[in-house]
Short mmCIF file of C-alpha atoms in Angstrom, two decimals:
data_model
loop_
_atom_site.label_atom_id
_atom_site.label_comp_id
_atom_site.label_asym_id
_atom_site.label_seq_id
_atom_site.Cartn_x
_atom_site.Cartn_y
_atom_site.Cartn_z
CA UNK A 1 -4.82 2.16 -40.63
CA UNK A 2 -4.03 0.42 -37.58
CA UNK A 3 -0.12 0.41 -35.96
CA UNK A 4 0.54 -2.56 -38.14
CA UNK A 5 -0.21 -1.18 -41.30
CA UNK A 6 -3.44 -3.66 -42.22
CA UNK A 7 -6.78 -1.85 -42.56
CA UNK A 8 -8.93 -2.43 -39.41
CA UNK A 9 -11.61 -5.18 -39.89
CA UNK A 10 -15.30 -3.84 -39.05
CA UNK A 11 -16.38 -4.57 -35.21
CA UNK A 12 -19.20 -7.40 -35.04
CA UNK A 13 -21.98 -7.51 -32.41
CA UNK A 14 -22.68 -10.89 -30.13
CA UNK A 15 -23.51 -12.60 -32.83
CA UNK A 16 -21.19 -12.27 -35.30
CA UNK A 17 -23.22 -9.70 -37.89
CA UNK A 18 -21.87 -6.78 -38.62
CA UNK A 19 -22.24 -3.72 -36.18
CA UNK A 20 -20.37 -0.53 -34.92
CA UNK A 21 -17.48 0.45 -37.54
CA UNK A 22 -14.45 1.24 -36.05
CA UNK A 23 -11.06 -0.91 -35.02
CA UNK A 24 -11.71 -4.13 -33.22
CA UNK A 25 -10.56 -3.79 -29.62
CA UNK A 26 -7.57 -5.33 -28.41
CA UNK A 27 -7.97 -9.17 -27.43
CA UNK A 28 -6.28 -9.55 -24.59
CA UNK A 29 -3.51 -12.72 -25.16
CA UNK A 30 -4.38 -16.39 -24.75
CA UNK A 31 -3.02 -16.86 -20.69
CA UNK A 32 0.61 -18.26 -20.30
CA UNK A 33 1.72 -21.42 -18.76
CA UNK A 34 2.57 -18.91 -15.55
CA UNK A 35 -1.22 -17.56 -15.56
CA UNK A 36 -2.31 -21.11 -15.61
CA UNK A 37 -0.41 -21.99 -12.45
CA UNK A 38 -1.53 -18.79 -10.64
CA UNK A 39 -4.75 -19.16 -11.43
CA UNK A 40 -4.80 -22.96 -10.54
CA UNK A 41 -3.03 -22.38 -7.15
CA UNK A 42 -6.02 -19.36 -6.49
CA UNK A 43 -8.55 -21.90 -7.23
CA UNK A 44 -7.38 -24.58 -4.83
CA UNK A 45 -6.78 -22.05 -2.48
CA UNK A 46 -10.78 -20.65 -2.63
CA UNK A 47 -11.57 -24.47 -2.64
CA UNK A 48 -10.27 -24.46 1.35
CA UNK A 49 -13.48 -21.67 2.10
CA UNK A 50 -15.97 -23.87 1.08
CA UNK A 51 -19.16 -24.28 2.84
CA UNK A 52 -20.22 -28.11 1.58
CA UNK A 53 -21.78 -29.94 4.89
CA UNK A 54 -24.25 -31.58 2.75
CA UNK A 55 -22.88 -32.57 -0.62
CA UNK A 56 -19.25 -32.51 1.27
CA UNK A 57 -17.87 -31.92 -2.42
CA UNK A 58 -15.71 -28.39 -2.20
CA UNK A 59 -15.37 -26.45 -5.18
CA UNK A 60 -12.75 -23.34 -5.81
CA UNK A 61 -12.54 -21.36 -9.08
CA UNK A 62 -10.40 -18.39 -10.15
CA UNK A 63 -10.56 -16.34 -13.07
CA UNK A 64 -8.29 -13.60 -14.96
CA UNK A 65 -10.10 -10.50 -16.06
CA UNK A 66 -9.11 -8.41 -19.32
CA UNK A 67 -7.60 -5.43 -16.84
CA UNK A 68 -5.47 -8.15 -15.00
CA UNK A 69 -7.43 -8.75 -11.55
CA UNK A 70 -7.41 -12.23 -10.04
CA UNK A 71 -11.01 -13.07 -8.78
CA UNK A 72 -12.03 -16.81 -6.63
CA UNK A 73 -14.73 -18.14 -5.50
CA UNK A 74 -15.94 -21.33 -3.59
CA UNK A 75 -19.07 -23.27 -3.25
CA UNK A 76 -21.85 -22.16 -0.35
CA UNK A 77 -24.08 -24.80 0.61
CA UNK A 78 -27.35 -24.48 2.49
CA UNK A 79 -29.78 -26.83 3.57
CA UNK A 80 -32.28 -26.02 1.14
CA UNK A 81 -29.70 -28.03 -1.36
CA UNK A 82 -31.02 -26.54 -4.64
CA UNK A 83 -30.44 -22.95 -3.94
CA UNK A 84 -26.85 -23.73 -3.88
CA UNK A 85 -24.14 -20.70 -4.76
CA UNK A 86 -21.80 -23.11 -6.74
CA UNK A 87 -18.23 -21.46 -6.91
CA UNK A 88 -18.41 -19.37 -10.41
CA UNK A 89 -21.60 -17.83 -8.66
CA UNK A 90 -19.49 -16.26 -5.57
CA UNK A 91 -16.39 -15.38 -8.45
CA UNK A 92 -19.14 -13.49 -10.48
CA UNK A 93 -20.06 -11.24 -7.81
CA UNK A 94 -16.59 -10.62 -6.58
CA UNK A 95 -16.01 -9.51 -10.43
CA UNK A 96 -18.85 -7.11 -9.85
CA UNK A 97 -17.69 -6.08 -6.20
CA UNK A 98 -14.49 -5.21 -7.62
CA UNK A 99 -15.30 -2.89 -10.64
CA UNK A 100 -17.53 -5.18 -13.29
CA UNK A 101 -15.11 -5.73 -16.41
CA UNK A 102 -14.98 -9.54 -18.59
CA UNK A 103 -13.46 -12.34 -17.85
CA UNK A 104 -10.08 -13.80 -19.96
CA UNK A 105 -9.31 -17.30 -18.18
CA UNK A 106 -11.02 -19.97 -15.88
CA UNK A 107 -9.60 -22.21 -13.49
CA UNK A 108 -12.12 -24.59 -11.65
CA UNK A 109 -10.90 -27.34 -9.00
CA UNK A 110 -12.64 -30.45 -6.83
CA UNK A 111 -11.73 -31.00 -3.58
CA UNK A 112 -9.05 -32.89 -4.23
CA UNK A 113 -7.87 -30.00 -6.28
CA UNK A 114 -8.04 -31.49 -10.08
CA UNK A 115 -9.56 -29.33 -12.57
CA UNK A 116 -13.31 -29.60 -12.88
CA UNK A 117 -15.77 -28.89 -15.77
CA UNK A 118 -18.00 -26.37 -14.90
CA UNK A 119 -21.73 -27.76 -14.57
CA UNK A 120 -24.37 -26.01 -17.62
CA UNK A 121 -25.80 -23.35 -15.53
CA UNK A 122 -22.26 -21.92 -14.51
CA UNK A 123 -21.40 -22.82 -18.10
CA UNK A 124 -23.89 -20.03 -19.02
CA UNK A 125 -23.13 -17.89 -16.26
CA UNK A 126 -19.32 -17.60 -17.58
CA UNK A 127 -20.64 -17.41 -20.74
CA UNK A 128 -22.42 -14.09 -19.96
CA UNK A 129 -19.59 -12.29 -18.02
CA UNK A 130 -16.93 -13.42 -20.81
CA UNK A 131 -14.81 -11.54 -22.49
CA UNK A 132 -13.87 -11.64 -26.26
CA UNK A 133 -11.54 -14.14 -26.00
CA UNK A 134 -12.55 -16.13 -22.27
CA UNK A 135 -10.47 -19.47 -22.57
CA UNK A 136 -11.02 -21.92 -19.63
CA UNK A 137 -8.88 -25.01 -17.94
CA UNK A 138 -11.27 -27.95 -18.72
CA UNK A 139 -10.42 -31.96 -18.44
CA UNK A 140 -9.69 -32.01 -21.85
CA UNK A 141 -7.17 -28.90 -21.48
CA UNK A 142 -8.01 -25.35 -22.67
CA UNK A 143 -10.94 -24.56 -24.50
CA UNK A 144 -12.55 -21.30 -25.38
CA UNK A 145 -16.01 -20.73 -24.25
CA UNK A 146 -17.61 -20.94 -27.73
CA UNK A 147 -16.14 -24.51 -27.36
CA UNK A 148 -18.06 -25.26 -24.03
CA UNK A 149 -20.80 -23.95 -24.98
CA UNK A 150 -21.39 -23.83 -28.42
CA UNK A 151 -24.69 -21.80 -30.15
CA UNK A 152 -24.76 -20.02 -26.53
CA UNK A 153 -27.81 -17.73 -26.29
CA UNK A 154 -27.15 -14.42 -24.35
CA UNK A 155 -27.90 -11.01 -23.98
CA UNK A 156 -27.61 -10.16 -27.96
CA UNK A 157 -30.35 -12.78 -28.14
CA UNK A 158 -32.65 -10.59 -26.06
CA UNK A 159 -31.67 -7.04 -27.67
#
């Protein structure tokens, strides 16, 4: 029995079947209004490190993990174009510089610092470092990632 008195539901894998038995771990809560402005001001404070000669488009992002670390990144440019590090790129390996974990909540900004949809690949990219619950600032308002990117394939589709 958990603290509330309920029974604890069986843990799922990736996909939603049925796996380890046990209590479902903690989901961390859905960010408040105040996380939302701290992680808007981080983002549009990254967005000022951007390397953009070429496209001269800046990007910032900023993210929440499930232990409570702020992470940014920005955009980095070169003149190869293609081989671009767009800003959820850099924020992913500051997550991994700084002790690995999942993300909770997304915050992406232009350079004129309104929120900005991230682009497919970085949709897939946040998709992969999520955690149970990852919500994300979009230009419709908040969406979960499931709602970004719905029938996602990850890394329980290559187990």
């Amino acid at each position: 029995m958990s603290h509330d008195g309920t029974t604890p539901a069986p843990r799922r894998d990736g996909d939603g079947r049925p796996g380890a038995t046990g209590p479902v771990p903690p989901v961390p809560p859905v960010p408040t209004d105040e996380e939302w402005a701290r992680l808007a001001e981080a983002a549009r404070e990254a967005m000022t490190h951007a390397y953009a000669p070429y496209s001269r488009f800046p990007v910032g992002a900023a993210a929440l993990t499930e232990d409570g670390r702020l992470l940014s990144g920005c955009n980095v440019e070169n003149a190869a174009y293609g081989v671009v590090l767009c800003a959820e790129c850099t924020l992913v390996g500051q997550l991994h510089m700084t002790g690995g974990g999942k993300l909770r909540a997304f915050y992406c900004v232009d350079g004129a610092g309104n929120v900005l949809m991230p682009c497919g690949r970085c949709r897939q990219l946040l998709y992969e470092h999520r955690g149970a619950d990852l919500r994300l600032m979009t230009v419709s308002g908040v969406r979960t990632m499931d709602e970004v990117l719905p029938d996602a394939f990850g890394p329980q589709n290559l187990a």
